């Protein structure tokens, strides 16, 4: 007979494993389905300095492992599987994945988000051959070389700082004349010494067949130029991992699942937590908070006492 879990959590980031922790501590059986390993975006973050309890900071992957181990220590289970579909109707939900099928009475969606691409010709071909979306993952390949970061938010600032410790020269390319990044990044960026800002500029093309060799740039005044680089790190935001939910749940114009602060969706027994849902702030701590809230309302749903 197939096991029917009280709660299945799709996604093993801080939101997913926090949800699992709160579920099992409430006496519910919980299974986390995760396709790539714990952490999601957190696992690719070199250093986390704004998560409470770690006054000296902590490596992102290590924090992800600690959150997973805490949940599993209380009884949560993990299944390495890539989810392909969800049948939410009825008291028992069916989750289809590459390992078969999982049954659960409630489902918490916590699939997070993925990097946005520039959409340039040759971008996919050159990914891993000079084009990257994670300096923590790939920065070591550019030690002593020249790299560029495109973007203007916190992610772009962090990528540039990571690369400044490895590369000979780092260019930070932004389409506006000021960064959107938090002010806390500005001092470190200016003090790095090997970071050059290129303002009012967009990357319009990639040069290279087998490997990236240069960027084609388009400046606001209409000029074009070519910038020789060994690597390009794209940090222009994230897109939610929700394409597989289209037609099943309402999504906003950016693809995020529409769910309020209760994390409840319009489908009974289906909850959305973390970076995949509509929310004003996406941070590790807000994803973890979502996980705790989702577990609370999943417990209420299963007890037949769903709160308003």
Coordinates of C-alpha atoms in Angstrom, one line a residue:
X1 CA 0.0 0.0 0.0
X2 CA 1.3 3.4 -0.9
X3 CA 2.3 5.7 1.9
X4 CA 0.1 8.7 2.3
X5 CA 2.0 11.6 4.0
X6 CA 0.2 14.3 5.9
X7 CA 2.2 16.9 4.1
X8 CA 4.4 16.8 1.0
X9 CA 6.8 19.8 0.5
X10 CA 8.0 20.5 -3.0
X11 CA 11.4 22.2 -2.8
X12 CA 14.3 21.9 -0.3
X13 CA 15.3 25.5 0.3
X14 CA 15.0 27.3 3.6
X15 CA 11.2 27.7 3.1
X16 CA 10.7 24.0 2.3
X17 CA 12.8 22.5 5.1
X18 CA 11.4 25.0 7.7
X19 CA 7.9 23.9 6.7
X20 CA 9.0 20.3 7.1
X21 CA 10.5 21.1 10.5
X22 CA 7.3 22.8 11.8
X23 CA 5.1 20.0 10.3
X24 CA 6.9 17.2 12.1
X25 CA 7.1 19.1 15.3
X26 CA 3.3 19.4 15.1
X27 CA 3.1 15.6 14.8
X28 CA 2.6 15.5 11.0
X29 CA 4.4 13.2 8.7
X30 CA 6.3 15.3 6.1
X31 CA 8.2 14.5 3.0
X32 CA 10.4 17.0 1.1
X33 CA 10.8 16.4 -2.6
X34 CA 14.0 18.1 -3.9
X35 CA 15.6 17.5 -7.3
X36 CA 19.1 19.0 -6.9
X37 CA 20.0 19.1 -3.2
X38 CA 19.2 21.3 -0.2
X39 CA 19.3 25.0 -0.2
X40 CA 18.1 26.2 -3.6
X41 CA 19.5 29.7 -4.2
X42 CA 20.9 29.7 -0.6
X43 CA 23.3 26.8 -1.6
X44 CA 25.0 29.1 -4.1
X45 CA 25.5 32.0 -1.7
X46 CA 29.1 32.4 -0.6
X47 CA 28.5 34.1 2.7
X48 CA 25.3 35.0 4.6
X49 CA 25.6 37.9 7.1
X50 CA 22.0 38.8 7.8
X51 CA 20.5 35.5 9.2
X52 CA 19.9 35.8 12.9
X53 CA 22.1 33.7 15.2
X54 CA 25.3 33.8 13.1
X55 CA 27.0 36.9 14.3
X56 CA 30.1 36.2 12.2
X57 CA 28.1 35.0 9.2
X58 CA 27.9 31.5 7.6
X59 CA 28.5 29.9 4.3
X60 CA 25.2 29.6 2.4
X61 CA 25.6 25.9 1.6
X62 CA 26.5 25.1 5.2
X63 CA 23.4 27.0 6.4
X64 CA 21.2 25.0 4.0
X65 CA 22.6 21.7 5.3
X66 CA 22.0 22.8 8.9
X67 CA 18.4 23.6 8.1
X68 CA 17.9 20.3 6.4
X69 CA 19.6 18.3 9.2
X70 CA 17.4 20.1 11.8
X71 CA 14.2 19.1 10.0
X72 CA 15.4 15.5 9.4
X73 CA 16.5 15.3 13.0
X74 CA 12.9 15.7 14.1
X75 CA 11.6 13.2 11.6
X76 CA 11.2 14.8 8.2
X77 CA 12.0 12.7 5.2
X78 CA 13.7 13.7 1.9
X79 CA 13.2 12.2 -1.6
X80 CA 15.5 13.2 -4.4
X81 CA 13.0 13.7 -7.2
X82 CA 12.1 16.2 -9.9
X83 CA 8.4 17.0 -9.7
X84 CA 6.5 17.0 -13.0
X85 CA 2.9 17.5 -12.1
X86 CA 0.3 17.8 -9.3
X87 CA -3.2 16.5 -9.1
X88 CA -4.7 18.6 -6.2
X89 CA -8.3 17.5 -6.2
X90 CA -9.8 15.4 -3.4
X91 CA -8.6 14.7 0.1
X92 CA -5.4 13.0 -1.1
X93 CA -3.2 14.9 -3.5
X94 CA -1.1 13.2 -6.1
X95 CA 2.4 14.5 -7.0
X96 CA 4.0 13.0 -10.2
X97 CA 7.8 13.0 -10.4
X98 CA 10.6 11.3 -12.2
X99 CA 10.7 8.6 -9.5
X100 CA 7.0 7.8 -9.7
X101 CA 4.2 9.2 -7.5
X102 CA 3.8 10.6 -4.0
X103 CA 0.5 10.9 -2.1
X104 CA -0.2 13.5 0.5
X105 CA -3.2 15.1 2.2
X106 CA -1.7 18.6 1.9
X107 CA 1.0 20.1 -0.3
X108 CA 3.4 23.0 0.4
X109 CA 4.9 24.5 -2.7
X110 CA 8.4 25.9 -2.1
X111 CA 10.2 25.6 -5.5
X112 CA 11.9 29.0 -5.3
X113 CA 13.2 30.9 -8.3
X114 CA 16.0 30.6 -10.9
X115 CA 18.3 33.2 -12.5
X116 CA 16.9 35.3 -15.4
X117 CA 18.8 35.1 -18.7
X118 CA 19.7 38.0 -20.9
X119 CA 18.1 36.4 -23.9
X120 CA 21.0 36.9 -26.2
X121 CA 22.0 34.8 -29.2
X122 CA 24.6 32.2 -28.1
X123 CA 23.8 32.6 -24.4
X124 CA 22.8 29.0 -23.9
X125 CA 25.6 27.7 -26.1
X126 CA 28.2 29.7 -24.0
X127 CA 26.7 28.9 -20.6
X128 CA 29.5 27.1 -18.8
X129 CA 31.9 28.4 -21.5
X130 CA 32.3 31.9 -20.2
X131 CA 28.7 32.7 -19.3
X132 CA 27.6 32.0 -15.7
X133 CA 24.8 32.9 -13.2
X134 CA 26.7 32.1 -10.0
X135 CA 30.0 33.6 -9.0
X136 CA 30.2 31.4 -5.9
X137 CA 29.8 28.3 -8.1
X138 CA 32.1 29.3 -11.0
X139 CA 34.2 32.2 -9.9
X140 CA 37.2 30.0 -9.3
X141 CA 37.5 29.3 -13.0
X142 CA 38.3 33.0 -13.5
X143 CA 41.1 33.4 -11.0
X144 CA 43.5 36.0 -12.2
X145 CA 41.3 36.7 -15.3
X146 CA 38.9 39.4 -16.3
X147 CA 35.2 39.1 -15.7
X148 CA 32.1 41.2 -16.0
X149 CA 28.9 41.3 -14.0
X150 CA 25.6 42.6 -15.5
X151 CA 23.0 43.9 -13.1
X152 CA 22.4 46.6 -10.5
X153 CA 20.8 45.0 -7.5
X154 CA 22.0 43.2 -4.4
X155 CA 22.8 40.0 -6.4
X156 CA 24.9 41.9 -8.9
X157 CA 26.8 43.7 -6.1
X158 CA 27.5 40.4 -4.3
X159 CA 28.6 38.7 -7.5
X160 CA 31.1 41.5 -8.2
X161 CA 32.5 41.4 -4.6
X162 CA 33.0 37.6 -4.8
X163 CA 34.8 37.9 -8.2
X164 CA 36.9 40.9 -6.9
X165 CA 38.6 38.4 -4.6
X166 CA 39.5 36.1 -7.5
X167 CA 39.8 38.1 -10.7
X168 CA 42.4 40.5 -11.9
X169 CA 39.7 42.9 -13.1
X170 CA 35.9 43.0 -12.7
X171 CA 33.5 45.2 -14.7
X172 CA 30.1 45.9 -13.2
X173 CA 27.7 46.8 -16.1
X174 CA 24.4 48.5 -15.3
X175 CA 21.8 50.0 -17.6
X176 CA 21.2 53.0 -15.3
X177 CA 23.6 55.5 -13.6
X178 CA 23.2 54.3 -10.1
X179 CA 22.9 50.8 -8.5
X180 CA 19.6 49.5 -6.9
X181 CA 21.7 47.5 -4.4
X182 CA 21.5 48.2 -0.7
X183 CA 23.8 51.0 0.5
X184 CA 25.7 48.5 2.6
X185 CA 27.3 47.2 -0.6
X186 CA 28.5 50.5 -1.9
X187 CA 31.5 50.9 0.4
X188 CA 32.9 47.4 -0.2
X189 CA 32.4 47.9 -4.0
X190 CA 34.3 51.1 -4.0
X191 CA 37.1 49.8 -1.7
X192 CA 37.6 46.6 -3.8
X193 CA 40.1 48.4 -6.0
X194 CA 39.6 46.2 -9.1
X195 CA 35.9 46.8 -9.8
X196 CA 35.2 49.2 -12.6
X197 CA 31.6 50.5 -13.1
X198 CA 30.2 50.9 -16.6
X199 CA 27.0 52.9 -16.3
X200 CA 24.1 53.5 -18.7
X201 CA 25.0 50.5 -20.7
X202 CA 23.5 47.2 -21.8
X203 CA 25.1 44.0 -23.0
X204 CA 23.8 43.6 -26.6
X205 CA 25.8 40.6 -27.8
X206 CA 28.2 37.9 -26.9
X207 CA 31.4 37.2 -28.9
X208 CA 32.9 33.7 -29.1
X209 CA 32.3 30.4 -30.6
X210 CA 33.6 27.7 -28.3
X211 CA 34.2 30.2 -25.4
X212 CA 33.2 33.7 -24.6
X213 CA 35.9 36.2 -25.6
X214 CA 34.2 39.6 -25.5
X215 CA 30.9 41.5 -24.9
X216 CA 29.2 43.8 -27.3
X217 CA 27.9 46.8 -25.4
X218 CA 25.3 49.4 -26.3
X219 CA 25.6 52.7 -24.4
X220 CA 22.7 55.0 -23.7
X221 CA 24.0 57.7 -26.1
X222 CA 23.8 55.2 -28.9
X223 CA 27.4 54.3 -29.1
X224 CA 28.5 50.7 -29.4
X225 CA 31.7 49.2 -28.1
X226 CA 33.4 45.8 -27.4
X227 CA 34.7 44.7 -24.1
X228 CA 37.2 41.8 -24.0
X229 CA 36.4 39.5 -21.0
X230 CA 37.0 35.9 -20.0
X231 CA 33.7 35.5 -18.2
X232 CA 30.3 37.1 -17.9
X233 CA 28.1 36.7 -14.7
X234 CA 24.5 37.5 -15.3
X235 CA 22.7 38.9 -12.2
X236 CA 19.5 40.6 -13.4
X237 CA 17.0 39.0 -11.1
X238 CA 15.2 35.7 -10.7
X239 CA 12.2 34.0 -12.3
X240 CA 10.0 31.7 -10.2
X241 CA 10.1 28.0 -10.8
X242 CA 6.4 27.9 -11.5
X243 CA 6.0 27.1 -15.2
X244 CA 4.7 23.6 -14.3
X245 CA 1.9 25.2 -12.3
X246 CA 0.5 27.4 -15.1
X247 CA -3.2 26.6 -15.6
X248 CA -3.4 25.0 -12.2
X249 CA -2.9 28.0 -10.0
X250 CA -3.3 31.7 -10.7
X251 CA 0.1 33.4 -11.3
X252 CA 0.9 37.1 -11.4
X253 CA 2.4 38.8 -14.5
X254 CA 5.9 37.7 -13.5
X255 CA 4.9 34.1 -12.9
X256 CA 4.8 34.2 -9.1
X257 CA 2.0 32.1 -7.4
X258 CA -0.7 34.4 -6.0
X259 CA -0.9 33.6 -2.2
X260 CA -1.3 36.0 0.7
X261 CA 0.5 36.0 4.0
X262 CA -1.3 32.9 5.1
X263 CA 0.5 31.2 2.1
X264 CA -2.9 29.6 1.1
X265 CA -3.6 29.4 -2.6
X266 CA -7.1 29.2 -4.1
X267 CA -6.9 25.3 -4.0
X268 CA -7.8 23.7 -0.7
X269 CA -4.8 22.1 0.9
X270 CA -2.2 23.7 -1.4
X271 CA 0.1 26.3 0.1
X272 CA 2.9 28.4 -1.5
X273 CA 5.9 29.5 0.5
X274 CA 9.2 31.4 -0.2
X275 CA 10.4 33.1 -3.3
X276 CA 7.9 31.5 -5.6
X277 CA 4.9 33.4 -4.2
X278 CA 3.9 37.1 -4.5
X279 CA 5.6 39.0 -1.7
X280 CA 7.3 42.4 -1.2
X281 CA 10.6 41.0 0.1
X282 CA 12.5 37.8 -0.8
X283 CA 15.2 36.9 1.7
X284 CA 16.3 33.7 3.5
X285 CA 14.5 34.7 6.6
X286 CA 11.2 35.5 4.8
X287 CA 11.3 32.2 3.1
X288 CA 11.8 30.4 6.4
X289 CA 9.0 32.5 7.9
X290 CA 6.8 31.4 5.0
X291 CA 7.6 27.8 5.7
X292 CA 6.5 28.1 9.3
X293 CA 3.3 29.9 8.4
X294 CA 2.5 27.3 5.7
X295 CA 3.0 24.4 8.2
X296 CA 0.6 26.1 10.6
X297 CA -2.1 26.5 8.0
X298 CA -1.5 23.0 6.6
X299 CA -2.0 21.7 10.2
X300 CA -5.2 23.7 10.5
X301 CA -6.4 22.4 7.1
X302 CA -5.8 18.8 8.0
X303 CA -7.5 19.1 11.4
X304 CA -10.6 20.5 9.6
X305 CA -10.2 23.8 11.5
X306 CA -8.8 26.0 8.8
X307 CA -8.3 29.5 10.1
X308 CA -9.6 32.6 8.4

